[in-house]
Coordinates of C-alpha atoms in Angstrom, one line a residue:
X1366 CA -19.9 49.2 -73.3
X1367 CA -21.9 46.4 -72.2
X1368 CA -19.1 44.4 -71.2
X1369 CA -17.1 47.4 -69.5
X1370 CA -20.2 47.6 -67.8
X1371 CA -20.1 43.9 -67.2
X1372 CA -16.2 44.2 -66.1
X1373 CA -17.0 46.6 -63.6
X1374 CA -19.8 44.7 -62.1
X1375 CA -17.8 41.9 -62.2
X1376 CA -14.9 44.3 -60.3
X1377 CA -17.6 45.8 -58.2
X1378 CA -18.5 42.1 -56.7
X1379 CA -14.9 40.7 -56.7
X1380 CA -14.1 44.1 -54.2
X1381 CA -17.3 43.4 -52.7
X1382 CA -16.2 39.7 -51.9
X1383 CA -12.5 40.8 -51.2
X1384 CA -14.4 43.8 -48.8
X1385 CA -16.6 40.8 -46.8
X1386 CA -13.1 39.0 -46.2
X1387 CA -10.6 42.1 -45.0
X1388 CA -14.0 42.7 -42.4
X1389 CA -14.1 38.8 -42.1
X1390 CA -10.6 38.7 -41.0
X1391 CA -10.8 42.0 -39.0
X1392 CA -13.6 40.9 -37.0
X1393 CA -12.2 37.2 -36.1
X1394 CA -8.4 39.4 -35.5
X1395 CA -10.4 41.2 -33.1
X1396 CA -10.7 38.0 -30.3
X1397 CA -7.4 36.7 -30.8
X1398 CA -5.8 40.8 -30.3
X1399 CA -8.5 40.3 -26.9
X1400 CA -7.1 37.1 -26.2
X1401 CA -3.3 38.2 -26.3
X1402 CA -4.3 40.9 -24.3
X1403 CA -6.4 38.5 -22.0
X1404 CA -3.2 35.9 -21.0
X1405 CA -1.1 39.2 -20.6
X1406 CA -3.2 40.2 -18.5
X1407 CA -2.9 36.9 -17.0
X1408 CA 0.5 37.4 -16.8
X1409 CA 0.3 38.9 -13.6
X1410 CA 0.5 35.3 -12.1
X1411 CA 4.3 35.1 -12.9
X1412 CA 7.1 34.1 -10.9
X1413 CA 8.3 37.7 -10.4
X1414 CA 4.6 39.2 -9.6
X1415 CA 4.0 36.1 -6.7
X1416 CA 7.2 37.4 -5.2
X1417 CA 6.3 41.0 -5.3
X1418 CA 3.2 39.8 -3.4
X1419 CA 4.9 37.7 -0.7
X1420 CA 7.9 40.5 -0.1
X1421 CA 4.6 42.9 0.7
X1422 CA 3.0 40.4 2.0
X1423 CA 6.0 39.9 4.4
X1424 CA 6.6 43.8 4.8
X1425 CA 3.1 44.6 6.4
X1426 CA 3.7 41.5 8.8
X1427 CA 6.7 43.1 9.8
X1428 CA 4.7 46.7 9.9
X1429 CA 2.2 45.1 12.2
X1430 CA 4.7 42.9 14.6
X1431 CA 7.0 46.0 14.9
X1432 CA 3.9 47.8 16.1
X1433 CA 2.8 45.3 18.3
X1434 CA 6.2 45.5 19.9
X1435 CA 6.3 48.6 20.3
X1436 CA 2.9 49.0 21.6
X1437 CA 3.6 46.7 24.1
X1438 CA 7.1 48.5 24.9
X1439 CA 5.4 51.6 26.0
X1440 CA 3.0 49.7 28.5
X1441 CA 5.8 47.7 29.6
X1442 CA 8.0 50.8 30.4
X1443 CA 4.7 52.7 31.8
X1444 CA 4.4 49.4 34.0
X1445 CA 7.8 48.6 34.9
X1446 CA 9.5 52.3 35.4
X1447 CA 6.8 54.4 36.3
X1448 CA 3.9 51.3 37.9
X1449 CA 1.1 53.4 36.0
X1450 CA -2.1 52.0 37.3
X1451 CA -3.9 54.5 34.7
X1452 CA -7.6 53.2 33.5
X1453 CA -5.6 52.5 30.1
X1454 CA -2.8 50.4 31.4
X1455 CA -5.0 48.4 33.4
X1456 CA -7.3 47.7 29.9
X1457 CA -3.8 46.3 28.2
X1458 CA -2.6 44.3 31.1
X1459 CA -6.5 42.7 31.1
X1460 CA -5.3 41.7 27.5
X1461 CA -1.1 41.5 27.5
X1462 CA 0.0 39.3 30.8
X1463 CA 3.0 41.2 31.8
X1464 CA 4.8 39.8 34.1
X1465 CA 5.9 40.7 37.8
X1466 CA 6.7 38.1 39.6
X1467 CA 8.1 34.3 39.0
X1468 CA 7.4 32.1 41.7
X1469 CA 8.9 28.9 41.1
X1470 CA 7.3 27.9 37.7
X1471 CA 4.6 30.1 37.4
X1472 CA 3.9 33.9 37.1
X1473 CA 2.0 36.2 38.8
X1474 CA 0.6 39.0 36.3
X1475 CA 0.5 42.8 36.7
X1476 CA -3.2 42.4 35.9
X1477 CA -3.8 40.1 39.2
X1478 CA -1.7 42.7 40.9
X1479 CA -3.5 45.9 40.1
X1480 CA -7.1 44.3 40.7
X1481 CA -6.1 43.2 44.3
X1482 CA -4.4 47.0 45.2
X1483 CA -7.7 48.4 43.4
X1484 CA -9.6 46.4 45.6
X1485 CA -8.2 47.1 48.5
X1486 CA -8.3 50.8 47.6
X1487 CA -11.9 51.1 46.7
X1488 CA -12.6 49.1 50.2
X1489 CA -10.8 52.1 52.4
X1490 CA -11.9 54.6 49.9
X1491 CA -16.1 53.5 50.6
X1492 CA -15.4 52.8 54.2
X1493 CA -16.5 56.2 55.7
X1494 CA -14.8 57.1 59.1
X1495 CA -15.7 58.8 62.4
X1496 CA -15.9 62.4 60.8
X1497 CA -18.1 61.1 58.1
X1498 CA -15.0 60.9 55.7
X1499 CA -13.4 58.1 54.0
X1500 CA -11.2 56.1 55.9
X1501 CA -8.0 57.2 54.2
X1502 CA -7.3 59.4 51.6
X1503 CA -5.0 58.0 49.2
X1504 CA -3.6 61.4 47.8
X1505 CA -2.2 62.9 51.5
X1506 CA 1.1 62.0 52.4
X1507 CA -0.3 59.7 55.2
X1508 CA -2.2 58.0 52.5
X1509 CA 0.7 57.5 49.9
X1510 CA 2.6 55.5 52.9
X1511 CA -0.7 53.7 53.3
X1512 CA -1.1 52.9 49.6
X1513 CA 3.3 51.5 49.8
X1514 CA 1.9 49.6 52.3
X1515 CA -1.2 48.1 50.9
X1516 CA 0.8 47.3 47.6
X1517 CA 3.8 45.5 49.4
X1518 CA 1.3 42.9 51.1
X1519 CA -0.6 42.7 48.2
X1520 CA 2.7 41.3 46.4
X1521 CA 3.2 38.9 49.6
X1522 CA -0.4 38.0 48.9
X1523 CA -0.3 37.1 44.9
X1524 CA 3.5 35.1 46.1
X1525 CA 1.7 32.9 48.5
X1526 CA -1.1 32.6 46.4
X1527 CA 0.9 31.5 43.2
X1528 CA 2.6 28.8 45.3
X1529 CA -1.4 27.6 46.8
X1530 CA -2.2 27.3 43.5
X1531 CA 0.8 25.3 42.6
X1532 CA 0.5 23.1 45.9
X1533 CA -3.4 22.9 44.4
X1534 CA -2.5 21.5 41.0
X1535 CA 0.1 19.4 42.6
X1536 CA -2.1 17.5 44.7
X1537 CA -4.7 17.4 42.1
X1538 CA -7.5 19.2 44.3
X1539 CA -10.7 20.2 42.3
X1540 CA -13.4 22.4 43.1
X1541 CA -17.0 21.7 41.4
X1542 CA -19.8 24.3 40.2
X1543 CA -21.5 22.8 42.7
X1544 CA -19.5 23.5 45.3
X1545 CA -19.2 26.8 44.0
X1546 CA -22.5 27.7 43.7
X1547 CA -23.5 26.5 47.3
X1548 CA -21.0 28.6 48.7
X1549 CA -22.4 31.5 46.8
X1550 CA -26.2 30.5 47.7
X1551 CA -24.8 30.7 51.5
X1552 CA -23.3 33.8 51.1
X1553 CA -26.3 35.2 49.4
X1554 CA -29.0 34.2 52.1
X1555 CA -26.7 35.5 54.7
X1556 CA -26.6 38.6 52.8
X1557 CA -30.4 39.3 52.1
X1558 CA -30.0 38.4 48.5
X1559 CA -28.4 38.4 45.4
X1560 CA -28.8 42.3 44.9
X1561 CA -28.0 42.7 48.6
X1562 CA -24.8 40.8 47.3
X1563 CA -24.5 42.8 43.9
X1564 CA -24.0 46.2 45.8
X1565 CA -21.6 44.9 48.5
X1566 CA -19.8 43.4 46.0
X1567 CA -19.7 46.9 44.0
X1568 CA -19.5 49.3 46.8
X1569 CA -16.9 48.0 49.0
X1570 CA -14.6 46.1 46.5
X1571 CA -15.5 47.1 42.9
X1572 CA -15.7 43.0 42.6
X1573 CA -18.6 41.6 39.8
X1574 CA -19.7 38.6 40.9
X1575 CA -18.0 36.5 38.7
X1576 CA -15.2 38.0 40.6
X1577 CA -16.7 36.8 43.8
X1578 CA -17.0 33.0 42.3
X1579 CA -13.2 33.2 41.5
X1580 CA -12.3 34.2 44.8
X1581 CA -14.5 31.3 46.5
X1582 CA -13.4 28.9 43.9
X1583 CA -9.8 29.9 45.2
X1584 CA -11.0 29.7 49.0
X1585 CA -12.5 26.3 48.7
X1586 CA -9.7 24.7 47.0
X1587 CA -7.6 26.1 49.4
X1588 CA -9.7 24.6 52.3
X1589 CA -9.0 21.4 50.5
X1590 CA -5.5 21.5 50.4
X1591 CA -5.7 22.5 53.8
X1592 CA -7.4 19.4 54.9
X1593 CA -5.0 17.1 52.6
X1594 CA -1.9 18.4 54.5
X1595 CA -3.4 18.4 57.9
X1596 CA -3.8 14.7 57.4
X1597 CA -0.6 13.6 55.4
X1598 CA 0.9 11.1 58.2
X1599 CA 4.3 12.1 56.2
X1600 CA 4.3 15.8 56.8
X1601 CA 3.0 15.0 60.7
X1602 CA 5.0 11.8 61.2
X1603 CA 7.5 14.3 63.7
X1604 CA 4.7 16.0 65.7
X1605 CA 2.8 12.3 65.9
X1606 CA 5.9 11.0 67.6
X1607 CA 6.3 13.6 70.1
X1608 CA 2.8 13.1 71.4
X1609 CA 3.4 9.3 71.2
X1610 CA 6.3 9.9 73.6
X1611 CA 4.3 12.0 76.1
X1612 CA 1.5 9.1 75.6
X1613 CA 4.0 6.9 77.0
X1614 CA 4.8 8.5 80.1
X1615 CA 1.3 8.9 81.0
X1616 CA 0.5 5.6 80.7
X1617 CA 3.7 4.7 82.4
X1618 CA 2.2 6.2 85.8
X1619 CA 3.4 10.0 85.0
X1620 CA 1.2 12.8 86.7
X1621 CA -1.1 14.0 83.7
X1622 CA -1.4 17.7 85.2
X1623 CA 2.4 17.9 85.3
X1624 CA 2.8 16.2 81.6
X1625 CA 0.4 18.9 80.7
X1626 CA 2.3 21.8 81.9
X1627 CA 5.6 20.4 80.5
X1628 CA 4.3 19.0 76.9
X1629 CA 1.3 20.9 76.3
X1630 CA 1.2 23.7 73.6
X1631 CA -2.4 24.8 74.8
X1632 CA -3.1 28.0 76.6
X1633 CA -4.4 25.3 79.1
X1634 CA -1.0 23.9 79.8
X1635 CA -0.4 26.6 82.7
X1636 CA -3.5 24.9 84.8
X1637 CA -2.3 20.6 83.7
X1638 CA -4.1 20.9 81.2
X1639 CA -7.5 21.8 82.8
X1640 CA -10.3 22.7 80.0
X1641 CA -13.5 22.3 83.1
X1642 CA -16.8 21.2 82.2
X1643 CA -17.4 21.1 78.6
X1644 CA -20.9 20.9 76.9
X1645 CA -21.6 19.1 73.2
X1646 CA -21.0 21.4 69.9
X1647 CA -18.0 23.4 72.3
X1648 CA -15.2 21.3 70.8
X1649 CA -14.4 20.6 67.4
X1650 CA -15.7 17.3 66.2
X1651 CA -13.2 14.7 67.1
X1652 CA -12.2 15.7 70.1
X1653 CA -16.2 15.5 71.4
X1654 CA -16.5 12.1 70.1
X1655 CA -13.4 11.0 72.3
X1656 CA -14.2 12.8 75.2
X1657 CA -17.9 11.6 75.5
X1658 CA -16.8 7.9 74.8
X1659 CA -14.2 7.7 78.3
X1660 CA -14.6 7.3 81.1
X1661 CA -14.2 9.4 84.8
X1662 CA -10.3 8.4 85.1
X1663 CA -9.5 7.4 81.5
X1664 CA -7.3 8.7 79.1
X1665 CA -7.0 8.4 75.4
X1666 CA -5.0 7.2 72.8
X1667 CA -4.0 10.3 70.3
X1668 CA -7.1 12.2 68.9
X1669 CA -5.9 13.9 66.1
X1670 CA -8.0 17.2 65.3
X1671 CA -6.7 20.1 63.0
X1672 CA -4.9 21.7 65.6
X1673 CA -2.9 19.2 66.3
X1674 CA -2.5 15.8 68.7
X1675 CA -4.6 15.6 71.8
X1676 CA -4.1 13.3 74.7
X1677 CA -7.3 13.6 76.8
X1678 CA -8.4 12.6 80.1
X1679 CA -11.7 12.4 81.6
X1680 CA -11.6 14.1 85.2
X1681 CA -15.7 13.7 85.4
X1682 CA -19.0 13.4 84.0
X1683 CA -22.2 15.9 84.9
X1684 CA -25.8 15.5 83.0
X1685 CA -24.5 16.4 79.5
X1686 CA -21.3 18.0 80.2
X1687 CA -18.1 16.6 80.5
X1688 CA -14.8 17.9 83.1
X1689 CA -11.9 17.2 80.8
X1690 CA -8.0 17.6 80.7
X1691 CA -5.7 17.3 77.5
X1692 CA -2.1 17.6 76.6
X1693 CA -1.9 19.3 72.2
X1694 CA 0.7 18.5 70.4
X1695 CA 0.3 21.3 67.8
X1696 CA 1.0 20.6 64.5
X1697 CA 1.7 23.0 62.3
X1698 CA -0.9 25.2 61.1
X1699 CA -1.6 26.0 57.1
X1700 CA -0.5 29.4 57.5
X1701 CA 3.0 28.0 58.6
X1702 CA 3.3 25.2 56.3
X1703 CA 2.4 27.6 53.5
X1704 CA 5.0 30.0 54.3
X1705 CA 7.5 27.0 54.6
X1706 CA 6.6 26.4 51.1
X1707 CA 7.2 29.8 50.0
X1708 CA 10.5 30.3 51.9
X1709 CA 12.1 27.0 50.1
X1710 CA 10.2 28.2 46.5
X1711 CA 12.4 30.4 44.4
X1712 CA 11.2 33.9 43.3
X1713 CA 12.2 36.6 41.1
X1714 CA 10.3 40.0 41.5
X1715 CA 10.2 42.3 38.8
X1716 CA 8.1 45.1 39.9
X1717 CA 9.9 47.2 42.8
X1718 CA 8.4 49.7 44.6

């Protein structure tokens, strides 16, 4: 009995034992079961899965581009067809540069074109007339011809603009901050001050002042060019001559007052050239200096000023004033040369009214 006893203790133990491995093994089973399902899980890194991710990947680019161009489809036909200058069209064109114009090889933007019609607008609009209303009311009849009008020089504007701006960058013309920022200081004190300027600015053009400093940044570098070509002996060599020639016969003996009426392209040309007595600060720069040097009887070599050639003779002198003659040569002003430039520069126009 002892020993069945015995046996069954001894049973009792060996299950025991054999009961400690099966949970042994179960518990260390339990990691590697995790671990198979851990680099399954892994398995999402495979070829096929990678690809799954770059097709959707690709699909939602696509999503968004088509969108995009679609987006930008509706503006474009709200531009293009039906010239919608609507608060929202104005907000995409600030962001999208659509296109209306290519002059030669640069573009002018719908954005640049409806901030110089709104402009213009607002400055008729807040311009009150003599009955105390505004100057013209854009929604009559009379004021829908106006507002054709207003939007057909505005596109003559942004042309000869675009090709200034070319001419600028051609001839490498910079404007400082400085410069800049003097010109504003001198509009300012002229003004009464900077909030004087602020609601001008507002009132009459809807402008911020950083839209004022982009317009005189434009204005001065214009000036510039202005000044280059006015003294390019290249562009003037034609006009230089045909003063040389009239030079010529005066110092050959010719009568000045008759070269004057014959040569001259001065509103003085009808009295030989007759300008009377002439004080300092009446005459632009150069041509005081030349004037003030001769003497009674003399006449000058060509004084070149930026209207054009001058030949000028001294008829007599009086305290500080000075009885002068001169024979212009005109050369051509900026305006002209400009629209020269314009006329030989090719443009396509894709906004009609």
């Amino acid at each position: 009995m002892a020993e069945d006893e015995k046996s069954v203790e001894v049973k009792t133990s060996a299950d025991s034992e054999t009961s400690k491995t099966e949970k042994s093994d179960k518990k260390s089973a339990k990691p590697r079961r995790l671990a198979r399902f851990s680099r399954k899980s892994r398995g999402d890194a495979s070829p096929l899965t990678l690809a799954e991710r770059r097709k959707n990947l690709y699909l939602a680019l696509v999503a968004v581009a088509v969108g995009v161009l679609v987006f930008i489809g509706i503006f474009g036909v709200l531009i293009y067809k039906y010239k919608s200058d609507s608060p929202m069209v104005y907000a995409v064109a600030r962001v999208v540069p659509y296109p209306i114009m290519k002059v030669g090889n640069g573009f002018v933007t719908y954005r640049e074109y409806l901030f110089e019609v709104a402009s213009v607008k607002h400055y008729y609009e807040n311009q009150p007339g003599q009955d105390g209303k505004t100057t013209i009311d854009f929604k009559t009849a009379d004021g829908k011809e106006k507002l054709k009008e207003v939007k057909s020089k505005v596109i003559d504007q942004l042309k000869n603009d675009e090709v200034a701006r070319q001419l600028i960058a051609k001839n490498k013309i910079t404007v400082s901050q400085k410069d800049i920022n003097d010109q504003i200081k001198q509009i300012t004190d002229s003004a009464g001050g900077a909030d004087k300027v602020k609601d001008v600015l507002a009132k009459y053009y809807g402008w911020t002042l950083d839209d004022l400093k982009l317009k005189v940044k434009f204005q001065l570098a214009k000036q510039k060019l202005q000044e280059k070509i006015g003294s390019d002996e290249t562009l003037n060599a034609q006009y230089k001559a045909k003063a040389k020639d009239v030079l010529d016969k005066v110092k050959a003996g010719g009568d000045f007052g008759d070269l004057a009426k014959q040569y001259s392209e001065d509103s003085s040309a009808a009295n030989g050239g007759d300008l009377g007595f002439l004080p300092k600060g009446q005459t632009v720069p150069e041509f005081e200096t030349a004037m003030f040097a001769l003497q009674p009887g003399q006449v000058s070599d060509l004084v070149k000023t930026k209207y054009g050639y001058h030949i000028i003779k001294v008829i007599e002198k009086k305290d500080d004033t000075v009885h002068v003659a001169h024979i212009l040569i005109k050369t051509p002003d900026f305006d002209q040369y400009l629209a020269g430039q314009v006329a030989k520069t090719k443009i396509t126009t894709y906004l009609h009214n």
